[in-house]
Amino acid sequence: MTDSTDARARAVRTSGTVRIVGAGLLGSSIGHALRAHGVDVVLADASPAQLRLAVDYGAGRPEADGDRPGLVVVAVPPDVTADVIERELVGHPDAVVTDVASVKLEPLQTLRARGVDLTRYIGSHPMAGRERGGAIAARADIFLGRPWVICRDGETSARDLAVVEGLALDLGAMPVEMSPVEHDRSVALVSHVPQLVASLLAGRFVGAQDGALRLAGQGVRDTTRIAASAPELWVQILGANSAPVVDVLDALADDLRTVSSALRAPDSPGSRRAVADTIRRGNEGVERLPGKHGQNRRFETVVVIVDDTPGQLGRLFGDLGELRVNVEDFRLEHSPGAQFGLGEISVVPSAVSVATDGLAERGWKIASLND
């Protein structure tokens, strides 16, 4: 074992056996990530087929007599989260129990109404996922750099809190403490309503003419990417967090009515200003979103035309490396029918001229976002 391997092994905070109930996307992804650290992972799932698939893919092993987990992670759909948490608290009296459901207040209120002892329960929620679900879509790296909300209360011991925080840190996530109410209001704004907006917009494509859809570029694909999500899961999520979602939807509906009214009479006094203010406010909102590594730092974009032939991306990144230009982000957009793509390279402002001039000298064609 190398020194670096020794250091990684010592850095792992999660020890003993971890039991994961629910072998879908999140549960299996947690299993893969923990097993990469050498942690003993036990999987359980109401579906024998799902469980066998997750085990075959290496997310963990089936439960066995004598298992004594120190941590239980409940990763089941929202409509059964409270039931499974209660069962696991009773079945594993020495374990800390957490869940990764995307709604935190509803299961907590349900458990309190039942009189369940929640001393060893800590709700949590990793802000990570994919459009596809199930064990087959699981990946160990989906938590890297992502926020992991932890909802502690006055009964939470420092030791138990450290167990859940350690899980998040071992998976490369960033623990963030919030109350269940604060969490649910926050995800309504940044996750649940965006899902509905993407789905509503993509729903307009169903009756659209093929000619219109062939004009679709990266902007509409970015806007509707999450519309591919599973309806069954989102019915549960939105139902469990309906009140905060409705608050955001009502405010959004007011904004839409303002723009609609302005565009019905675009030459009327104040109409152009209403539209401009809408776009400007969107600019301001986007500026508030954290950038790379959670920083509120903006980058400039250099656009390079990349031929659709083998080795081009490797050559591009190799040239950028020789120029000592750090790529903060990268996106490749393909135009329908074109044999090239537009590589959008995000760099710090001071590196724009170095990247532009240096790549041009190496034979790359530099484009403009306005071309």
Short mmCIF file of N, CA and C in Angstrom, two decimals, residues 223-349:
data_model
loop_
_atom_site.label_atom_id
_atom_site.label_comp_id
_atom_site.label_asym_id
_atom_site.label_seq_id
_atom_site.Cartn_x
_atom_site.Cartn_y
_atom_site.Cartn_z
N THR A 223 -32.42 23.92 -20.87
CA THR A 223 -33.60 24.33 -20.12
C THR A 223 -34.52 23.16 -19.80
N THR A 224 -34.55 22.16 -20.68
CA THR A 224 -35.49 21.05 -20.51
C THR A 224 -34.82 19.73 -20.14
N ARG A 225 -33.53 19.75 -19.82
CA ARG A 225 -32.80 18.51 -19.55
C ARG A 225 -33.48 17.66 -18.49
N ILE A 226 -33.91 18.28 -17.38
CA ILE A 226 -34.47 17.50 -16.28
C ILE A 226 -35.90 17.06 -16.55
N ALA A 227 -36.47 17.45 -17.69
CA ALA A 227 -37.82 17.00 -18.02
C ALA A 227 -37.87 15.51 -18.27
N ALA A 228 -36.72 14.85 -18.40
CA ALA A 228 -36.67 13.40 -18.61
C ALA A 228 -36.84 12.62 -17.31
N SER A 229 -37.08 13.28 -16.19
CA SER A 229 -37.17 12.62 -14.89
C SER A 229 -38.42 11.75 -14.78
N ALA A 230 -38.40 10.83 -13.81
CA ALA A 230 -39.47 9.85 -13.63
C ALA A 230 -40.72 10.49 -13.03
N PRO A 231 -41.87 10.41 -13.69
CA PRO A 231 -43.11 11.01 -13.15
C PRO A 231 -43.53 10.41 -11.81
N GLU A 232 -43.35 9.09 -11.64
CA GLU A 232 -43.82 8.44 -10.41
C GLU A 232 -43.15 9.03 -9.17
N LEU A 233 -41.85 9.26 -9.25
CA LEU A 233 -41.13 9.81 -8.11
C LEU A 233 -41.54 11.25 -7.86
N TRP A 234 -41.69 12.03 -8.93
CA TRP A 234 -41.98 13.45 -8.75
C TRP A 234 -43.40 13.70 -8.25
N VAL A 235 -44.31 12.82 -8.54
CA VAL A 235 -45.65 12.95 -7.96
C VAL A 235 -45.55 12.89 -6.43
N GLN A 236 -44.72 12.00 -5.93
CA GLN A 236 -44.54 11.87 -4.48
C GLN A 236 -43.82 13.08 -3.90
N ILE A 237 -42.74 13.50 -4.56
CA ILE A 237 -41.95 14.63 -4.04
C ILE A 237 -42.80 15.89 -3.98
N LEU A 238 -43.48 16.20 -5.07
CA LEU A 238 -44.27 17.43 -5.13
C LEU A 238 -45.45 17.38 -4.19
N GLY A 239 -46.04 16.21 -4.02
CA GLY A 239 -47.15 16.09 -3.08
C GLY A 239 -46.71 16.30 -1.65
N ALA A 240 -45.51 15.83 -1.31
CA ALA A 240 -45.01 15.97 0.06
C ALA A 240 -44.52 17.37 0.36
N ASN A 241 -44.22 18.15 -0.67
CA ASN A 241 -43.70 19.51 -0.46
C ASN A 241 -44.59 20.53 -1.15
N SER A 242 -45.88 20.27 -1.19
CA SER A 242 -46.80 21.05 -2.01
C SER A 242 -46.89 22.52 -1.61
N ALA A 243 -46.95 22.82 -0.31
CA ALA A 243 -47.16 24.21 0.11
C ALA A 243 -46.03 25.14 -0.33
N PRO A 244 -44.75 24.81 -0.07
CA PRO A 244 -43.68 25.69 -0.55
C PRO A 244 -43.63 25.78 -2.08
N VAL A 245 -43.94 24.68 -2.75
CA VAL A 245 -43.93 24.69 -4.21
C VAL A 245 -45.01 25.62 -4.75
N VAL A 246 -46.20 25.56 -4.16
CA VAL A 246 -47.29 26.42 -4.59
C VAL A 246 -46.94 27.89 -4.40
N ASP A 247 -46.26 28.22 -3.29
CA ASP A 247 -45.85 29.61 -3.06
C ASP A 247 -44.98 30.13 -4.20
N VAL A 248 -44.01 29.31 -4.62
CA VAL A 248 -43.12 29.74 -5.70
C VAL A 248 -43.87 29.79 -7.03
N LEU A 249 -44.73 28.80 -7.27
CA LEU A 249 -45.49 28.77 -8.52
C LEU A 249 -46.42 29.98 -8.64
N ASP A 250 -47.06 30.37 -7.53
CA ASP A 250 -47.94 31.53 -7.57
C ASP A 250 -47.17 32.80 -7.92
N ALA A 251 -46.00 32.95 -7.32
CA ALA A 251 -45.17 34.13 -7.62
C ALA A 251 -44.70 34.09 -9.07
N LEU A 252 -44.34 32.91 -9.55
CA LEU A 252 -43.91 32.77 -10.94
C LEU A 252 -45.06 33.07 -11.90
N ALA A 253 -46.27 32.64 -11.54
CA ALA A 253 -47.45 32.92 -12.38
C ALA A 253 -47.70 34.42 -12.48
N ASP A 254 -47.48 35.14 -11.39
CA ASP A 254 -47.63 36.61 -11.43
C ASP A 254 -46.62 37.22 -12.40
N ASP A 255 -45.39 36.70 -12.36
CA ASP A 255 -44.36 37.21 -13.27
C ASP A 255 -44.74 36.93 -14.72
N LEU A 256 -45.26 35.74 -14.99
CA LEU A 256 -45.66 35.39 -16.35
C LEU A 256 -46.79 36.28 -16.85
N ARG A 257 -47.74 36.57 -15.96
CA ARG A 257 -48.85 37.44 -16.36
C ARG A 257 -48.34 38.84 -16.70
N THR A 258 -47.36 39.32 -15.96
CA THR A 258 -46.79 40.64 -16.26
C THR A 258 -46.16 40.67 -17.65
N VAL A 259 -45.39 39.65 -17.97
CA VAL A 259 -44.76 39.60 -19.29
C VAL A 259 -45.80 39.41 -20.39
N SER A 260 -46.78 38.56 -20.15
CA SER A 260 -47.82 38.33 -21.15
C SER A 260 -48.58 39.62 -21.46
N SER A 261 -48.91 40.36 -20.41
CA SER A 261 -49.62 41.62 -20.61
C SER A 261 -48.78 42.60 -21.41
N ALA A 262 -47.49 42.65 -21.12
CA ALA A 262 -46.62 43.57 -21.84
C ALA A 262 -46.52 43.19 -23.32
N LEU A 263 -46.45 41.92 -23.63
CA LEU A 263 -46.27 41.47 -25.00
C LEU A 263 -47.56 41.50 -25.80
N ARG A 264 -48.69 41.55 -25.12
CA ARG A 264 -49.96 41.70 -25.85
C ARG A 264 -50.05 43.08 -26.52
N ALA A 265 -49.37 44.04 -25.92
CA ALA A 265 -49.34 45.40 -26.49
C ALA A 265 -47.92 45.93 -26.38
N PRO A 266 -47.00 45.38 -27.17
CA PRO A 266 -45.58 45.71 -27.00
C PRO A 266 -45.23 47.17 -27.25
N ASP A 267 -46.12 47.91 -27.95
CA ASP A 267 -45.84 49.32 -28.21
C ASP A 267 -46.45 50.25 -27.17
N SER A 268 -47.16 49.69 -26.21
CA SER A 268 -47.77 50.52 -25.17
C SER A 268 -46.69 51.04 -24.22
N PRO A 269 -46.95 52.20 -23.61
CA PRO A 269 -45.98 52.75 -22.66
C PRO A 269 -45.68 51.76 -21.53
N GLY A 270 -44.42 51.55 -21.26
CA GLY A 270 -44.02 50.66 -20.16
C GLY A 270 -43.85 49.21 -20.56
N SER A 271 -44.33 48.77 -21.73
CA SER A 271 -44.26 47.36 -22.11
C SER A 271 -42.81 46.91 -22.32
N ARG A 272 -42.06 47.70 -23.06
CA ARG A 272 -40.67 47.31 -23.32
C ARG A 272 -39.86 47.29 -22.03
N ARG A 273 -40.17 48.22 -21.15
CA ARG A 273 -39.45 48.23 -19.87
C ARG A 273 -39.79 46.99 -19.06
N ALA A 274 -41.04 46.55 -19.08
CA ALA A 274 -41.43 45.35 -18.33
C ALA A 274 -40.67 44.13 -18.83
N VAL A 275 -40.54 44.02 -20.16
CA VAL A 275 -39.80 42.89 -20.72
C VAL A 275 -38.32 42.99 -20.37
N ALA A 276 -37.77 44.19 -20.52
CA ALA A 276 -36.36 44.37 -20.21
C ALA A 276 -36.06 44.09 -18.74
N ASP A 277 -36.96 44.54 -17.85
CA ASP A 277 -36.77 44.30 -16.43
C ASP A 277 -36.80 42.81 -16.11
N THR A 278 -37.64 42.07 -16.84
CA THR A 278 -37.72 40.62 -16.63
C THR A 278 -36.39 39.96 -16.99
N ILE A 279 -35.83 40.33 -18.14
CA ILE A 279 -34.55 39.75 -18.55
C ILE A 279 -33.44 40.19 -17.61
N ARG A 280 -33.46 41.47 -17.23
CA ARG A 280 -32.42 41.98 -16.32
C ARG A 280 -32.47 41.28 -14.97
N ARG A 281 -33.67 41.08 -14.45
CA ARG A 281 -33.79 40.39 -13.16
C ARG A 281 -33.27 38.95 -13.26
N GLY A 282 -33.50 38.34 -14.41
CA GLY A 282 -32.92 37.01 -14.63
C GLY A 282 -31.41 37.04 -14.62
N ASN A 283 -30.83 38.08 -15.23
CA ASN A 283 -29.38 38.26 -15.18
C ASN A 283 -28.89 38.32 -13.74
N GLU A 284 -29.59 39.12 -12.93
CA GLU A 284 -29.18 39.29 -11.54
C GLU A 284 -29.30 37.98 -10.76
N GLY A 285 -30.35 37.22 -11.05
CA GLY A 285 -30.53 35.94 -10.36
C GLY A 285 -29.44 34.95 -10.71
N VAL A 286 -29.10 34.87 -11.99
CA VAL A 286 -28.05 33.95 -12.41
C VAL A 286 -26.72 34.33 -11.77
N GLU A 287 -26.46 35.63 -11.64
CA GLU A 287 -25.22 36.07 -11.02
C GLU A 287 -25.10 35.62 -9.57
N ARG A 288 -26.22 35.36 -8.92
CA ARG A 288 -26.19 34.94 -7.51
C ARG A 288 -25.90 33.45 -7.34
N LEU A 289 -26.03 32.69 -8.42
CA LEU A 289 -25.78 31.26 -8.31
C LEU A 289 -24.30 31.01 -8.09
N PRO A 290 -23.96 30.15 -7.12
CA PRO A 290 -22.55 29.85 -6.89
C PRO A 290 -21.92 29.22 -8.13
N GLY A 291 -20.68 29.59 -8.39
CA GLY A 291 -19.97 29.03 -9.52
C GLY A 291 -19.12 27.86 -9.10
N LYS A 292 -17.99 27.69 -9.77
CA LYS A 292 -17.09 26.58 -9.48
C LYS A 292 -16.63 26.62 -8.03
N HIS A 293 -16.62 25.46 -7.39
CA HIS A 293 -16.22 25.32 -6.00
C HIS A 293 -17.08 26.17 -5.07
N GLY A 294 -18.32 26.49 -5.49
CA GLY A 294 -19.21 27.26 -4.65
C GLY A 294 -18.92 28.74 -4.61
N GLN A 295 -18.00 29.20 -5.47
CA GLN A 295 -17.62 30.62 -5.46
C GLN A 295 -18.61 31.44 -6.28
N ASN A 296 -18.84 32.66 -5.85
CA ASN A 296 -19.61 33.61 -6.65
C ASN A 296 -18.64 34.34 -7.59
N ARG A 297 -18.03 33.58 -8.45
CA ARG A 297 -16.99 34.10 -9.32
C ARG A 297 -17.40 33.84 -10.76
N ARG A 298 -17.33 34.86 -11.59
CA ARG A 298 -17.75 34.73 -12.98
C ARG A 298 -16.54 34.48 -13.88
N PHE A 299 -16.80 33.76 -14.97
CA PHE A 299 -15.75 33.45 -15.92
C PHE A 299 -16.14 33.95 -17.31
N GLU A 300 -15.14 34.13 -18.14
CA GLU A 300 -15.36 34.49 -19.53
C GLU A 300 -15.35 33.23 -20.39
N THR A 301 -15.97 33.31 -21.57
CA THR A 301 -16.08 32.14 -22.43
C THR A 301 -15.34 32.35 -23.74
N VAL A 302 -14.50 31.39 -24.08
CA VAL A 302 -13.82 31.36 -25.37
C VAL A 302 -14.46 30.22 -26.17
N VAL A 303 -14.93 30.53 -27.38
CA VAL A 303 -15.63 29.54 -28.20
C VAL A 303 -14.74 29.10 -29.34
N VAL A 304 -14.51 27.79 -29.42
CA VAL A 304 -13.62 27.22 -30.42
C VAL A 304 -14.41 26.24 -31.29
N ILE A 305 -14.20 26.29 -32.59
CA ILE A 305 -14.83 25.33 -33.50
C ILE A 305 -14.02 24.04 -33.48
N VAL A 306 -14.69 22.94 -33.14
CA VAL A 306 -14.03 21.64 -32.99
C VAL A 306 -14.57 20.69 -34.05
N ASP A 307 -13.72 20.24 -34.96
CA ASP A 307 -14.15 19.29 -35.98
C ASP A 307 -14.58 17.97 -35.34
N ASP A 308 -15.58 17.34 -35.95
CA ASP A 308 -16.11 16.08 -35.42
C ASP A 308 -15.27 14.91 -35.94
N THR A 309 -14.01 14.88 -35.52
CA THR A 309 -13.09 13.82 -35.90
C THR A 309 -12.34 13.35 -34.66
N PRO A 310 -11.86 12.11 -34.66
CA PRO A 310 -11.20 11.57 -33.47
C PRO A 310 -9.98 12.39 -33.05
N GLY A 311 -9.82 12.57 -31.76
CA GLY A 311 -8.62 13.21 -31.22
C GLY A 311 -8.67 14.70 -31.08
N GLN A 312 -9.74 15.34 -31.57
CA GLN A 312 -9.77 16.80 -31.55
C GLN A 312 -9.86 17.37 -30.14
N LEU A 313 -10.71 16.78 -29.30
CA LEU A 313 -10.82 17.30 -27.94
C LEU A 313 -9.53 17.11 -27.17
N GLY A 314 -8.88 15.95 -27.38
CA GLY A 314 -7.60 15.73 -26.72
C GLY A 314 -6.56 16.76 -27.13
N ARG A 315 -6.53 17.08 -28.43
CA ARG A 315 -5.58 18.08 -28.91
C ARG A 315 -5.91 19.46 -28.34
N LEU A 316 -7.22 19.78 -28.25
CA LEU A 316 -7.62 21.08 -27.71
C LEU A 316 -7.16 21.24 -26.27
N PHE A 317 -7.44 20.24 -25.45
CA PHE A 317 -7.05 20.35 -24.04
C PHE A 317 -5.53 20.30 -23.89
N GLY A 318 -4.86 19.56 -24.77
CA GLY A 318 -3.40 19.54 -24.73
C GLY A 318 -2.82 20.91 -25.03
N ASP A 319 -3.39 21.59 -26.05
CA ASP A 319 -2.92 22.94 -26.38
C ASP A 319 -3.18 23.92 -25.24
N LEU A 320 -4.35 23.80 -24.61
CA LEU A 320 -4.65 24.68 -23.48
C LEU A 320 -3.68 24.44 -22.32
N GLY A 321 -3.31 23.18 -22.13
CA GLY A 321 -2.34 22.86 -21.09
C GLY A 321 -0.99 23.48 -21.38
N GLU A 322 -0.56 23.40 -22.64
CA GLU A 322 0.72 24.01 -23.01
C GLU A 322 0.70 25.52 -22.82
N LEU A 323 -0.50 26.12 -23.01
CA LEU A 323 -0.64 27.56 -22.81
C LEU A 323 -0.80 27.92 -21.34
N ARG A 324 -0.86 26.90 -20.50
CA ARG A 324 -1.05 27.08 -19.05
C ARG A 324 -2.35 27.82 -18.76
N VAL A 325 -3.40 27.47 -19.52
CA VAL A 325 -4.74 28.03 -19.31
C VAL A 325 -5.57 26.99 -18.56
N ASN A 326 -6.06 27.34 -17.40
CA ASN A 326 -6.90 26.42 -16.62
C ASN A 326 -8.34 26.50 -17.12
N VAL A 327 -8.90 25.36 -17.48
CA VAL A 327 -10.29 25.29 -17.94
C VAL A 327 -11.21 25.19 -16.72
N GLU A 328 -11.97 26.24 -16.47
CA GLU A 328 -12.88 26.26 -15.32
C GLU A 328 -14.14 25.43 -15.60
N ASP A 329 -14.57 25.42 -16.86
CA ASP A 329 -15.72 24.63 -17.27
C ASP A 329 -15.66 24.46 -18.78
N PHE A 330 -16.38 23.44 -19.28
CA PHE A 330 -16.36 23.18 -20.72
C PHE A 330 -17.69 22.61 -21.15
N ARG A 331 -18.17 23.06 -22.30
CA ARG A 331 -19.39 22.53 -22.87
C ARG A 331 -19.23 22.44 -24.38
N LEU A 332 -19.68 21.31 -24.94
CA LEU A 332 -19.60 21.11 -26.38
C LEU A 332 -21.00 21.08 -26.96
N GLU A 333 -21.28 22.01 -27.87
CA GLU A 333 -22.60 22.09 -28.49
C GLU A 333 -22.49 21.66 -29.95
N HIS A 334 -23.37 20.73 -30.34
CA HIS A 334 -23.43 20.28 -31.73
C HIS A 334 -24.62 20.91 -32.43
N SER A 335 -24.41 21.41 -33.61
CA SER A 335 -25.50 21.92 -34.43
C SER A 335 -26.04 20.77 -35.28
N PRO A 336 -27.37 20.64 -35.42
CA PRO A 336 -27.94 19.54 -36.20
C PRO A 336 -27.39 19.53 -37.63
N GLY A 337 -26.85 18.35 -38.02
CA GLY A 337 -26.36 18.18 -39.38
C GLY A 337 -24.95 18.69 -39.63
N ALA A 338 -24.37 19.40 -38.69
CA ALA A 338 -23.03 19.96 -38.89
C ALA A 338 -21.97 18.95 -38.47
N GLN A 339 -20.83 18.96 -39.15
CA GLN A 339 -19.73 18.05 -38.84
C GLN A 339 -18.71 18.71 -37.92
N PHE A 340 -19.18 19.59 -37.09
CA PHE A 340 -18.31 20.21 -36.10
C PHE A 340 -19.15 20.60 -34.89
N GLY A 341 -18.48 20.92 -33.81
CA GLY A 341 -19.15 21.39 -32.60
C GLY A 341 -18.53 22.69 -32.14
N LEU A 342 -19.23 23.38 -31.26
CA LEU A 342 -18.71 24.61 -30.66
C LEU A 342 -18.30 24.29 -29.23
N GLY A 343 -17.01 24.37 -29.00
CA GLY A 343 -16.49 24.13 -27.65
C GLY A 343 -16.45 25.42 -26.87
N GLU A 344 -17.28 25.51 -25.83
CA GLU A 344 -17.35 26.71 -25.00
C GLU A 344 -16.45 26.50 -23.78
N ILE A 345 -15.35 27.22 -23.74
CA ILE A 345 -14.34 27.06 -22.70
C ILE A 345 -14.44 28.22 -21.72
N SER A 346 -14.73 27.93 -20.48
CA SER A 346 -14.82 28.97 -19.45
C SER A 346 -13.46 29.15 -18.79
N VAL A 347 -12.98 30.39 -18.77
CA VAL A 347 -11.69 30.71 -18.18
C VAL A 347 -11.82 31.99 -17.37
N VAL A 348 -10.84 32.26 -16.52
CA VAL A 348 -10.83 33.52 -15.79
C VAL A 348 -10.58 34.64 -16.80
N PRO A 349 -11.10 35.84 -16.54
CA PRO A 349 -10.96 36.94 -17.52
C PRO A 349 -9.53 37.20 -17.96
#
